[in-house]
PDB file of C-alpha atoms in Angstrom:
ATOM      1  CA  UNK Q  23     -16.459  12.291 -43.098  1.00  0.00           C
ATOM      2  CA  UNK Q  24     -17.767  11.937 -39.581  1.00  0.00           C
ATOM      3  CA  UNK Q  25     -17.359   8.680 -37.658  1.00  0.00           C
ATOM      4  CA  UNK Q  26     -20.508   7.038 -36.375  1.00  0.00           C
ATOM      5  CA  UNK Q  27     -20.600   5.968 -32.754  1.00  0.00           C
ATOM      6  CA  UNK Q  28     -20.565   2.192 -32.277  1.00  0.00           C
ATOM      7  CA  UNK Q  29     -23.986   0.582 -32.153  1.00  0.00           C
ATOM      8  CA  UNK Q  30     -24.370  -0.774 -28.637  1.00  0.00           C
ATOM      9  CA  UNK Q  31     -27.293  -3.024 -29.549  1.00  0.00           C
ATOM     10  CA  UNK Q  32     -25.066  -5.090 -31.834  1.00  0.00           C
ATOM     11  CA  UNK Q  33     -23.543  -6.959 -28.896  1.00  0.00           C
ATOM     12  CA  UNK Q  34     -25.387  -9.606 -26.856  1.00  0.00           C
ATOM     13  CA  UNK Q  35     -25.695  -9.430 -23.049  1.00  0.00           C
ATOM     14  CA  UNK Q  36     -22.267 -10.144 -21.624  1.00  0.00           C
ATOM     15  CA  UNK Q  37     -23.520 -13.056 -19.522  1.00  0.00           C
ATOM     16  CA  UNK Q  38     -24.020 -15.085 -22.694  1.00  0.00           C
ATOM     17  CA  UNK Q  39     -20.342 -14.742 -23.530  1.00  0.00           C
ATOM     18  CA  UNK Q  40     -19.299 -15.421 -19.950  1.00  0.00           C
ATOM     19  CA  UNK Q  41     -21.187 -18.716 -19.900  1.00  0.00           C
ATOM     20  CA  UNK Q  42     -19.866 -19.753 -23.323  1.00  0.00           C
ATOM     21  CA  UNK Q  43     -16.258 -19.077 -22.377  1.00  0.00           C
ATOM     22  CA  UNK Q  44     -16.631 -20.784 -19.005  1.00  0.00           C
ATOM     23  CA  UNK Q  45     -17.510 -23.974 -20.864  1.00  0.00           C
ATOM     24  CA  UNK Q  46     -14.430 -23.590 -23.073  1.00  0.00           C
ATOM     25  CA  UNK Q  47     -12.095 -23.178 -20.088  1.00  0.00           C
ATOM     26  CA  UNK Q  48     -13.685 -25.978 -18.079  1.00  0.00           C
ATOM     27  CA  UNK Q  49     -13.209 -28.137 -21.156  1.00  0.00           C
ATOM     28  CA  UNK Q  50      -9.470 -27.361 -21.185  1.00  0.00           C
ATOM     29  CA  UNK Q  51      -9.406 -24.983 -24.157  1.00  0.00           C
ATOM     30  CA  UNK Q  52      -7.411 -22.340 -22.285  1.00  0.00           C
ATOM     31  CA  UNK Q  53      -5.662 -20.766 -25.260  1.00  0.00           C
ATOM     32  CA  UNK Q  54      -8.742 -20.570 -27.459  1.00  0.00           C
ATOM     33  CA  UNK Q  55     -10.776 -19.073 -24.641  1.00  0.00           C
ATOM     34  CA  UNK Q  56      -8.024 -16.551 -23.957  1.00  0.00           C
ATOM     35  CA  UNK Q  57      -8.168 -15.203 -27.493  1.00  0.00           C
ATOM     36  CA  UNK Q  58     -11.937 -14.949 -27.294  1.00  0.00           C
ATOM     37  CA  UNK Q  59     -11.810 -13.098 -23.964  1.00  0.00           C
ATOM     38  CA  UNK Q  60      -9.484 -10.559 -25.501  1.00  0.00           C
ATOM     39  CA  UNK Q  61     -11.388 -10.064 -28.750  1.00  0.00           C
ATOM     40  CA  UNK Q  62     -14.886  -9.999 -27.224  1.00  0.00           C
ATOM     41  CA  UNK Q  63     -13.891  -7.644 -24.390  1.00  0.00           C
ATOM     42  CA  UNK Q  64     -12.352  -5.324 -27.002  1.00  0.00           C
ATOM     43  CA  UNK Q  65     -15.718  -5.122 -28.742  1.00  0.00           C
ATOM     44  CA  UNK Q  66     -17.499  -4.129 -25.539  1.00  0.00           C
ATOM     45  CA  UNK Q  67     -14.812  -1.509 -24.876  1.00  0.00           C
ATOM     46  CA  UNK Q  68     -15.156  -0.108 -28.401  1.00  0.00           C
ATOM     47  CA  UNK Q  69     -18.899   0.134 -27.804  1.00  0.00           C
ATOM     48  CA  UNK Q  70     -18.134   1.916 -24.510  1.00  0.00           C
ATOM     49  CA  UNK Q  71     -19.875  -0.835 -22.569  1.00  0.00           C
ATOM     50  CA  UNK Q  72     -17.072  -0.809 -20.025  1.00  0.00           C
ATOM     51  CA  UNK Q  73     -18.920  -2.449 -17.138  1.00  0.00           C
ATOM     52  CA  UNK Q  74     -19.747  -5.464 -19.280  1.00  0.00           C
ATOM     53  CA  UNK Q  75     -16.158  -5.677 -20.496  1.00  0.00           C
ATOM     54  CA  UNK Q  76     -15.028  -5.643 -16.865  1.00  0.00           C
ATOM     55  CA  UNK Q  77     -17.460  -8.444 -15.955  1.00  0.00           C
ATOM     56  CA  UNK Q  78     -16.102 -10.555 -18.798  1.00  0.00           C
ATOM     57  CA  UNK Q  79     -12.450  -9.914 -17.982  1.00  0.00           C
ATOM     58  CA  UNK Q  80     -12.924 -10.518 -14.256  1.00  0.00           C
ATOM     59  CA  UNK Q  81     -14.657 -13.822 -14.948  1.00  0.00           C
ATOM     60  CA  UNK Q  82     -11.948 -14.860 -17.396  1.00  0.00           C
ATOM     61  CA  UNK Q  83      -9.054 -13.886 -15.144  1.00  0.00           C
ATOM     62  CA  UNK Q  84     -10.480 -15.748 -12.154  1.00  0.00           C
ATOM     63  CA  UNK Q  85     -11.267 -18.857 -14.184  1.00  0.00           C
ATOM     64  CA  UNK Q  86      -7.875 -19.033 -15.848  1.00  0.00           C
ATOM     65  CA  UNK Q  87      -6.170 -18.570 -12.484  1.00  0.00           C
ATOM     66  CA  UNK Q  88      -8.395 -21.205 -10.888  1.00  0.00           C
ATOM     67  CA  UNK Q  89      -7.107 -23.632 -13.518  1.00  0.00           C
ATOM     68  CA  UNK Q  90      -3.458 -22.594 -12.822  1.00  0.00           C
ATOM     69  CA  UNK Q  91      -3.187 -20.732 -16.123  1.00  0.00           C
ATOM     70  CA  UNK Q  92      -1.259 -17.925 -14.471  1.00  0.00           C
ATOM     71  CA  UNK Q  93       0.095 -16.251 -17.603  1.00  0.00           C
ATOM     72  CA  UNK Q  94      -3.363 -16.117 -19.183  1.00  0.00           C
ATOM     73  CA  UNK Q  95      -5.039 -15.041 -15.967  1.00  0.00           C
ATOM     74  CA  UNK Q  96      -2.512 -12.280 -15.321  1.00  0.00           C
ATOM     75  CA  UNK Q  97      -2.947 -10.977 -18.875  1.00  0.00           C
ATOM     76  CA  UNK Q  98      -6.729 -10.722 -18.415  1.00  0.00           C
ATOM     77  CA  UNK Q  99      -6.215  -9.162 -14.977  1.00  0.00           C
ATOM     78  CA  UNK Q 100      -4.066  -6.463 -16.552  1.00  0.00           C
ATOM     79  CA  UNK Q 101      -6.675  -5.904 -19.250  1.00  0.00           C
ATOM     80  CA  UNK Q 102      -9.216  -5.481 -16.452  1.00  0.00           C
ATOM     81  CA  UNK Q 103      -7.115  -2.627 -15.050  1.00  0.00           C
ATOM     82  CA  UNK Q 104      -6.625  -1.130 -18.532  1.00  0.00           C
ATOM     83  CA  UNK Q 105     -10.417  -1.082 -18.889  1.00  0.00           C
ATOM     84  CA  UNK Q 106     -10.795   0.701 -15.556  1.00  0.00           C
ATOM     85  CA  UNK Q 107      -8.531   3.404 -16.946  1.00  0.00           C
ATOM     86  CA  UNK Q 108     -10.323   3.621 -20.302  1.00  0.00           C
ATOM     87  CA  UNK Q 109     -13.704   3.791 -18.588  1.00  0.00           C
ATOM     88  CA  UNK Q 110     -12.373   6.329 -16.068  1.00  0.00           C
ATOM     89  CA  UNK Q 111     -13.668   4.336 -13.107  1.00  0.00           C
ATOM     90  CA  UNK Q 112     -13.004   5.978  -9.754  1.00  0.00           C
ATOM     91  CA  UNK Q 113     -11.145   4.135  -7.030  1.00  0.00           C
ATOM     92  CA  UNK Q 114     -13.873   3.137  -4.591  1.00  0.00           C
ATOM     93  CA  UNK Q 115     -14.726   0.221  -2.283  1.00  0.00           C
ATOM     94  CA  UNK Q 116     -16.761  -1.615  -4.910  1.00  0.00           C
ATOM     95  CA  UNK Q 117     -14.038  -1.561  -7.564  1.00  0.00           C
ATOM     96  CA  UNK Q 118     -11.383  -2.529  -5.015  1.00  0.00           C
ATOM     97  CA  UNK Q 119     -13.517  -5.540  -4.073  1.00  0.00           C
ATOM     98  CA  UNK Q 120     -13.421  -6.712  -7.694  1.00  0.00           C
ATOM     99  CA  UNK Q 121      -9.642  -6.280  -7.792  1.00  0.00           C
ATOM    100  CA  UNK Q 122      -9.358  -8.212  -4.543  1.00  0.00           C
ATOM    101  CA  UNK Q 123     -11.410 -11.056  -6.011  1.00  0.00           C
ATOM    102  CA  UNK Q 124      -8.953 -11.368  -8.913  1.00  0.00           C
ATOM    103  CA  UNK Q 125      -5.993 -11.127  -6.529  1.00  0.00           C
ATOM    104  CA  UNK Q 126      -7.366 -13.912  -4.344  1.00  0.00           C
ATOM    105  CA  UNK Q 127      -7.651 -16.147  -7.420  1.00  0.00           C
ATOM    106  CA  UNK Q 128      -3.879 -16.134  -7.966  1.00  0.00           C
ATOM    107  CA  UNK Q 129      -2.570 -19.584  -6.966  1.00  0.00           C
ATOM    108  CA  UNK Q 130      -0.529 -20.108  -3.842  1.00  0.00           C
ATOM    109  CA  UNK Q 131       1.861 -23.013  -3.764  1.00  0.00           C
ATOM    110  CA  UNK Q 132       4.495 -24.074  -1.254  1.00  0.00           C
ATOM    111  CA  UNK Q 133       7.987 -24.536  -2.669  1.00  0.00           C
ATOM    112  CA  UNK Q 134       9.716 -27.772  -1.497  1.00  0.00           C
ATOM    113  CA  UNK Q 135      12.224 -27.029   1.242  1.00  0.00           C
ATOM    114  CA  UNK Q 136      14.518 -30.052   0.807  1.00  0.00           C
ATOM    115  CA  UNK Q 137      16.021 -32.163  -1.959  1.00  0.00           C
ATOM    116  CA  UNK Q 138      16.890 -35.864  -1.630  1.00  0.00           C
ATOM    117  CA  UNK Q 139      17.375 -37.085  -5.207  1.00  0.00           C
ATOM    118  CA  UNK Q 140      17.310 -36.054  -8.876  1.00  0.00           C
ATOM    119  CA  UNK Q 141      13.527 -36.262  -9.037  1.00  0.00           C
ATOM    120  CA  UNK Q 142      13.248 -33.876  -6.098  1.00  0.00           C
ATOM    121  CA  UNK Q 143      15.728 -31.535  -7.771  1.00  0.00           C
ATOM    122  CA  UNK Q 144      13.622 -31.500 -10.937  1.00  0.00           C
ATOM    123  CA  UNK Q 145      10.461 -30.837  -8.936  1.00  0.00           C
ATOM    124  CA  UNK Q 146      12.198 -28.054  -7.031  1.00  0.00           C
ATOM    125  CA  UNK Q 147      13.387 -26.420 -10.256  1.00  0.00           C
ATOM    126  CA  UNK Q 148       9.872 -26.558 -11.703  1.00  0.00           C
ATOM    127  CA  UNK Q 149       8.364 -25.201  -8.485  1.00  0.00           C
ATOM    128  CA  UNK Q 150      10.798 -22.278  -8.450  1.00  0.00           C
ATOM    129  CA  UNK Q 151      10.015 -21.419 -12.074  1.00  0.00           C
ATOM    130  CA  UNK Q 152       6.282 -21.579 -11.360  1.00  0.00           C
ATOM    131  CA  UNK Q 153       6.673 -19.387  -8.273  1.00  0.00           C
ATOM    132  CA  UNK Q 154       8.563 -16.791 -10.302  1.00  0.00           C
ATOM    133  CA  UNK Q 155       5.773 -16.698 -12.891  1.00  0.00           C
ATOM    134  CA  UNK Q 156       3.122 -16.344 -10.177  1.00  0.00           C
ATOM    135  CA  UNK Q 157       4.919 -13.491  -8.444  1.00  0.00           C
ATOM    136  CA  UNK Q 158       5.661 -11.656 -11.683  1.00  0.00           C
ATOM    137  CA  UNK Q 159       2.070 -12.040 -12.880  1.00  0.00           C
ATOM    138  CA  UNK Q 160       0.451 -10.933  -9.645  1.00  0.00           C
ATOM    139  CA  UNK Q 161       2.946  -8.091  -9.165  1.00  0.00           C
ATOM    140  CA  UNK Q 162       2.347  -6.776 -12.680  1.00  0.00           C
ATOM    141  CA  UNK Q 163      -1.415  -6.783 -12.094  1.00  0.00           C
ATOM    142  CA  UNK Q 164      -1.276  -5.094  -8.678  1.00  0.00           C
ATOM    143  CA  UNK Q 165       1.290  -2.491  -9.723  1.00  0.00           C
ATOM    144  CA  UNK Q 166      -0.970  -1.546 -12.647  1.00  0.00           C
ATOM    145  CA  UNK Q 167      -3.904  -1.368 -10.231  1.00  0.00           C
ATOM    146  CA  UNK Q 168      -1.910   0.898  -7.907  1.00  0.00           C
ATOM    147  CA  UNK Q 169      -1.128   3.243 -10.807  1.00  0.00           C
ATOM    148  CA  UNK Q 170      -4.826   3.313 -11.723  1.00  0.00           C
ATOM    149  CA  UNK Q 171      -5.792   4.080  -8.115  1.00  0.00           C
ATOM    150  CA  UNK Q 172      -3.328   6.985  -7.974  1.00  0.00           C
ATOM    151  CA  UNK Q 173      -4.821   8.472 -11.124  1.00  0.00           C
ATOM    152  CA  UNK Q 174      -8.426   7.984 -10.074  1.00  0.00           C
ATOM    153  CA  UNK Q 175      -8.745   9.195  -6.532  1.00  0.00           C
ATOM    154  CA  UNK Q 176      -6.650   7.161  -4.081  1.00  0.00           C
ATOM    155  CA  UNK Q 177      -4.001   9.798  -3.428  1.00  0.00           C
ATOM    156  CA  UNK Q 178      -0.277  10.108  -3.925  1.00  0.00           C
ATOM    157  CA  UNK Q 179       0.684   6.513  -3.138  1.00  0.00           C
ATOM    158  CA  UNK Q 180      -2.425   4.705  -4.324  1.00  0.00           C
ATOM    159  CA  UNK Q 181      -4.925   2.529  -2.484  1.00  0.00           C
ATOM    160  CA  UNK Q 182      -3.442   1.044   0.720  1.00  0.00           C
ATOM    161  CA  UNK Q 183      -5.411  -2.171   0.165  1.00  0.00           C
ATOM    162  CA  UNK Q 184      -3.560  -2.819  -3.091  1.00  0.00           C
ATOM    163  CA  UNK Q 185      -0.182  -2.236  -1.463  1.00  0.00           C
ATOM    164  CA  UNK Q 186      -1.169  -4.703   1.253  1.00  0.00           C
ATOM    165  CA  UNK Q 187      -2.108  -7.367  -1.297  1.00  0.00           C
ATOM    166  CA  UNK Q 188       1.184  -6.910  -3.122  1.00  0.00           C
ATOM    167  CA  UNK Q 189       3.258  -7.041   0.071  1.00  0.00           C
ATOM    168  CA  UNK Q 190       1.544 -10.213   1.261  1.00  0.00           C
ATOM    169  CA  UNK Q 191       1.786 -12.042  -2.070  1.00  0.00           C
ATOM    170  CA  UNK Q 192       5.417 -11.146  -2.712  1.00  0.00           C
ATOM    171  CA  UNK Q 193       6.336 -12.263   0.803  1.00  0.00           C
ATOM    172  CA  UNK Q 194       4.387 -15.515   0.771  1.00  0.00           C
ATOM    173  CA  UNK Q 195       5.144 -16.637  -2.786  1.00  0.00           C
ATOM    174  CA  UNK Q 196       8.674 -15.405  -3.617  1.00  0.00           C
ATOM    175  CA  UNK Q 197      11.294 -18.180  -3.373  1.00  0.00           C
ATOM    176  CA  UNK Q 198      13.819 -15.535  -2.290  1.00  0.00           C
ATOM    177  CA  UNK Q 199      12.060 -12.721  -0.504  1.00  0.00           C
ATOM    178  CA  UNK Q 200      13.203  -9.150  -1.085  1.00  0.00           C
ATOM    179  CA  UNK Q 201      12.228  -7.590   2.244  1.00  0.00           C
ATOM    180  CA  UNK Q 202      12.999  -4.108   0.934  1.00  0.00           C
ATOM    181  CA  UNK Q 203      10.157  -4.433  -1.591  1.00  0.00           C
ATOM    182  CA  UNK Q 204       7.881  -6.090   0.952  1.00  0.00           C
ATOM    183  CA  UNK Q 205       8.523  -3.307   3.465  1.00  0.00           C
ATOM    184  CA  UNK Q 206       7.972  -0.602   0.845  1.00  0.00           C
ATOM    185  CA  UNK Q 207       4.444  -1.835   0.176  1.00  0.00           C
ATOM    186  CA  UNK Q 208       3.569  -2.676   3.788  1.00  0.00           C
ATOM    187  CA  UNK Q 209       4.441   0.883   4.798  1.00  0.00           C
ATOM    188  CA  UNK Q 210       1.923   2.185   2.249  1.00  0.00           C
ATOM    189  CA  UNK Q 211      -0.670  -0.396   3.268  1.00  0.00           C
ATOM    190  CA  UNK Q 212      -1.363   0.849   6.819  1.00  0.00           C
ATOM    191  CA  UNK Q 213      -1.181  -2.732   8.115  1.00  0.00           C
ATOM    192  CA  UNK Q 214       1.131  -2.338  11.073  1.00  0.00           C
ATOM    193  CA  UNK Q 215       0.225  -5.518  12.969  1.00  0.00           C
ATOM    194  CA  UNK Q 216       0.414  -7.612   9.817  1.00  0.00           C
ATOM    195  CA  UNK Q 217       3.715  -5.978   8.917  1.00  0.00           C
ATOM    196  CA  UNK Q 218       5.080  -6.757  12.374  1.00  0.00           C
ATOM    197  CA  UNK Q 219       3.957 -10.389  12.193  1.00  0.00           C
ATOM    198  CA  UNK Q 220       5.584 -10.687   8.759  1.00  0.00           C
ATOM    199  CA  UNK Q 221       8.866  -9.378  10.155  1.00  0.00           C
ATOM    200  CA  UNK Q 222       8.672 -11.837  13.054  1.00  0.00           C
ATOM    201  CA  UNK Q 223       7.974 -14.677  10.616  1.00  0.00           C
ATOM    202  CA  UNK Q 224      10.936 -13.573   8.497  1.00  0.00           C
ATOM    203  CA  UNK Q 225      13.166 -13.575  11.583  1.00  0.00           C
ATOM    204  CA  UNK Q 226      12.482 -17.293  11.991  1.00  0.00           C
ATOM    205  CA  UNK Q 227      13.310 -18.146   8.356  1.00  0.00           C
ATOM    206  CA  UNK Q 228      16.105 -15.808   7.320  1.00  0.00           C
ATOM    207  CA  UNK Q 229      19.856 -16.304   7.330  1.00  0.00           C
ATOM    208  CA  UNK Q 230      21.739 -15.192  10.448  1.00  0.00           C
ATOM    209  CA  UNK Q 231      22.275 -11.449  10.444  1.00  0.00           C
ATOM    210  CA  UNK Q 232      19.289 -10.630   8.229  1.00  0.00           C
ATOM    211  CA  UNK Q 233      16.745 -10.254  11.024  1.00  0.00           C
ATOM    212  CA  UNK Q 234      18.094  -6.993  12.428  1.00  0.00           C
ATOM    213  CA  UNK Q 235      18.498  -5.575   8.903  1.00  0.00           C
ATOM    214  CA  UNK Q 236      14.842  -6.219   8.129  1.00  0.00           C
ATOM    215  CA  UNK Q 237      13.639  -4.529  11.321  1.00  0.00           C
ATOM    216  CA  UNK Q 238      15.987  -1.565  10.994  1.00  0.00           C
ATOM    217  CA  UNK Q 239      15.094  -1.035   7.341  1.00  0.00           C
ATOM    218  CA  UNK Q 240      11.366  -1.021   8.123  1.00  0.00           C
ATOM    219  CA  UNK Q 241      11.716   1.471  10.973  1.00  0.00           C
ATOM    220  CA  UNK Q 242      13.955   3.778   8.961  1.00  0.00           C
ATOM    221  CA  UNK Q 243      11.533   3.703   6.028  1.00  0.00           C
ATOM    222  CA  UNK Q 244       8.785   4.975   8.301  1.00  0.00           C
ATOM    223  CA  UNK Q 245      11.097   7.677   9.608  1.00  0.00           C
ATOM    224  CA  UNK Q 246      12.110   8.664   6.082  1.00  0.00           C
ATOM    225  CA  UNK Q 247       8.440   9.295   5.313  1.00  0.00           C
ATOM    226  CA  UNK Q 248       8.152  11.466   8.419  1.00  0.00           C
ATOM    227  CA  UNK Q 249       6.130   8.924  10.382  1.00  0.00           C
ATOM    228  CA  UNK Q 250       7.680   8.665  13.831  1.00  0.00           C
ATOM    229  CA  UNK Q 251       4.454   7.377  15.396  1.00  0.00           C
ATOM    230  CA  UNK Q 252       4.235   4.257  13.225  1.00  0.00           C
ATOM    231  CA  UNK Q 253       7.993   3.666  13.430  1.00  0.00           C
ATOM    232  CA  UNK Q 254       7.644   3.449  17.211  1.00  0.00           C
ATOM    233  CA  UNK Q 255       4.488   1.346  16.973  1.00  0.00           C
ATOM    234  CA  UNK Q 256       6.149  -1.137  14.618  1.00  0.00           C
ATOM    235  CA  UNK Q 257       9.164  -1.553  16.864  1.00  0.00           C
ATOM    236  CA  UNK Q 258       6.956  -2.065  19.928  1.00  0.00           C
ATOM    237  CA  UNK Q 259       4.685  -4.516  18.109  1.00  0.00           C
ATOM    238  CA  UNK Q 260       7.611  -6.588  16.836  1.00  0.00           C
ATOM    239  CA  UNK Q 261       9.017  -6.778  20.373  1.00  0.00           C
ATOM    240  CA  UNK Q 262       5.611  -7.794  21.729  1.00  0.00           C
ATOM    241  CA  UNK Q 263       5.138 -10.560  19.177  1.00  0.00           C
ATOM    242  CA  UNK Q 264       8.688 -11.827  19.622  1.00  0.00           C
ATOM    243  CA  UNK Q 265       8.089 -12.070  23.359  1.00  0.00           C
ATOM    244  CA  UNK Q 266       4.746 -13.854  22.934  1.00  0.00           C
ATOM    245  CA  UNK Q 267       6.412 -16.449  20.680  1.00  0.00           C
ATOM    246  CA  UNK Q 268       9.298 -16.821  23.132  1.00  0.00           C
ATOM    247  CA  UNK Q 269      11.853 -15.793  20.516  1.00  0.00           C
ATOM    248  CA  UNK Q 270      14.992 -13.720  20.960  1.00  0.00           C
ATOM    249  CA  UNK Q 271      14.872 -10.123  19.807  1.00  0.00           C
ATOM    250  CA  UNK Q 272      18.041  -9.124  17.903  1.00  0.00           C
ATOM    251  CA  UNK Q 273      20.568  -7.288  20.073  1.00  0.00           C
ATOM    252  CA  UNK Q 274      22.976  -6.086  17.400  1.00  0.00           C
ATOM    253  CA  UNK Q 275      24.589  -2.671  17.231  1.00  0.00           C
ATOM    254  CA  UNK Q 276      22.287  -1.820  14.332  1.00  0.00           C
ATOM    255  CA  UNK Q 277      19.235  -2.425  16.526  1.00  0.00           C
ATOM    256  CA  UNK Q 278      20.858  -0.342  19.265  1.00  0.00           C
ATOM    257  CA  UNK Q 279      21.252   2.479  16.758  1.00  0.00           C
ATOM    258  CA  UNK Q 280      17.590   2.304  15.741  1.00  0.00           C
ATOM    259  CA  UNK Q 281      16.383   2.307  19.357  1.00  0.00           C
ATOM    260  CA  UNK Q 282      18.579   5.283  20.234  1.00  0.00           C
ATOM    261  CA  UNK Q 283      17.505   7.027  17.034  1.00  0.00           C
ATOM    262  CA  UNK Q 284      13.827   6.723  17.935  1.00  0.00           C
ATOM    263  CA  UNK Q 285      14.559   8.214  21.350  1.00  0.00           C
ATOM    264  CA  UNK Q 286      16.601  10.988  19.747  1.00  0.00           C
ATOM    265  CA  UNK Q 287      13.843  11.949  17.331  1.00  0.00           C
ATOM    266  CA  UNK Q 288      11.367  12.193  20.179  1.00  0.00           C
ATOM    267  CA  UNK Q 289      13.622  14.884  21.658  1.00  0.00           C
ATOM    268  CA  UNK Q 290      14.503  16.650  18.369  1.00  0.00           C
ATOM    269  CA  UNK Q 291      18.205  16.361  19.264  1.00  0.00           C
ATOM    270  CA  UNK Q 292      20.144  16.943  16.049  1.00  0.00           C
ATOM    271  CA  UNK Q 293      23.610  16.937  17.700  1.00  0.00           C
ATOM    272  CA  UNK Q 294      22.856  13.562  19.282  1.00  0.00           C
ATOM    273  CA  UNK Q 295      21.703  12.200  15.920  1.00  0.00           C
ATOM    274  CA  UNK Q 296      25.027  13.207  14.369  1.00  0.00           C
ATOM    275  CA  UNK Q 297      26.872  11.444  17.172  1.00  0.00           C
ATOM    276  CA  UNK Q 298      24.804   8.272  16.711  1.00  0.00           C
ATOM    277  CA  UNK Q 299      25.360   8.324  12.976  1.00  0.00           C
ATOM    278  CA  UNK Q 300      29.120   8.414  13.476  1.00  0.00           C
ATOM    279  CA  UNK Q 301      29.234   5.859  16.300  1.00  0.00           C
ATOM    280  CA  UNK Q 302      27.147   3.270  14.447  1.00  0.00           C
ATOM    281  CA  UNK Q 303      28.440   3.984  10.946  1.00  0.00           C
ATOM    282  CA  UNK Q 304      29.848   0.502  10.414  1.00  0.00           C
ATOM    283  CA  UNK Q 305      26.524  -1.095  11.346  1.00  0.00           C
ATOM    284  CA  UNK Q 306      24.506   1.212   9.087  1.00  0.00           C
ATOM    285  CA  UNK Q 307      26.870   0.611   6.178  1.00  0.00           C
ATOM    286  CA  UNK Q 308      25.997  -3.105   6.181  1.00  0.00           C
ATOM    287  CA  UNK Q 309      23.160  -2.417   3.738  1.00  0.00           C
ATOM    288  CA  UNK Q 310      23.140   0.302   1.027  1.00  0.00           C
ATOM    289  CA  UNK Q 311      19.381   0.687   1.525  1.00  0.00           C
ATOM    290  CA  UNK Q 312      19.941   1.623   5.163  1.00  0.00           C
ATOM    291  CA  UNK Q 313      22.534   4.176   4.156  1.00  0.00           C
ATOM    292  CA  UNK Q 314      20.109   5.803   1.726  1.00  0.00           C
ATOM    293  CA  UNK Q 315      17.256   5.930   4.224  1.00  0.00           C
ATOM    294  CA  UNK Q 316      19.618   7.207   6.891  1.00  0.00           C
ATOM    295  CA  UNK Q 317      20.399  10.301   4.796  1.00  0.00           C
ATOM    296  CA  UNK Q 318      16.709  10.973   4.212  1.00  0.00           C
ATOM    297  CA  UNK Q 319      16.072  10.649   7.929  1.00  0.00           C
ATOM    298  CA  UNK Q 320      18.890  13.077   8.643  1.00  0.00           C
ATOM    299  CA  UNK Q 321      17.500  15.769   6.379  1.00  0.00           C
ATOM    300  CA  UNK Q 322      13.995  15.270   7.775  1.00  0.00           C
ATOM    301  CA  UNK Q 323      15.369  15.747  11.279  1.00  0.00           C
ATOM    302  CA  UNK Q 324      17.333  18.783  10.149  1.00  0.00           C
ATOM    303  CA  UNK Q 325      14.116  20.346   8.876  1.00  0.00           C
ATOM    304  CA  UNK Q 326      12.242  19.473  12.055  1.00  0.00           C
ATOM    305  CA  UNK Q 327       9.845  17.420   9.922  1.00  0.00           C
ATOM    306  CA  UNK Q 328       9.749  14.109  11.728  1.00  0.00           C
ATOM    307  CA  UNK Q 329       9.216  15.463  15.172  1.00  0.00           C
ATOM    308  CA  UNK Q 330       6.277  17.628  14.247  1.00  0.00           C
ATOM    309  CA  UNK Q 331       4.514  15.044  12.049  1.00  0.00           C
ATOM    310  CA  UNK Q 332       2.172  12.230  12.990  1.00  0.00           C
TER     311      UNK Q 332
END
């Protein structure tokens, strides 16, 4: 028995549903509206009216997020990406603009930086929990979007714009920033000046001894990907911004190693690299991530990859 194709005429124009659900959300019926967004969008998807399903889900995600319903908004944002996949939408400027609109709707809230009494402690605890939910929700959405972009035309690492959004949100909203994750996405975002300014900002907030680690890790990540040009640019830009803000640039042995390493790679001097690796071993071993990237850098240098790329 053959299956009939869904009758597209059975569904009303999507704008009617958008307006109806907007009223429900503005009236405070967040949960009821959420269930309707999910069920109605599923009908449009079944009818292969993907563009209308996307309009509905985008509207719902942005509205829920505007009302601080982060869990609901993130769920609809992820369904938006799922629909892009089902509809086989290519990664282009127009679709990325819609993803950016949802991203920009995610709330941004400052976490209190001091505690004076029990009430402040309670507020701080609630703020930290809310920040965790925001970061997890936005990260889940953007990671799904990156996977979609890889599958539908953005290349091996996905759309740089999406990596940039994820790096910025994780850095600005995480109560305890993981600079390894932030650096990973900035490197794929092609946002060197923004990356440098983020590192300089981190230098002013981090615990003593973390500033040089963040800079070294970022430079070595570029080198591990074979990108000597941007590794040099990042180091120069960080120095420039530090000077303009009248801050002190870290002068640790780890930073010395990175500076000498950049000079060594310019000359393709493998013996000198081996000497540097041994001399600064204790500094490199401060962070397991640096040790891992160091080995990748070594093999790239051995193959002559870094010096001939970029």
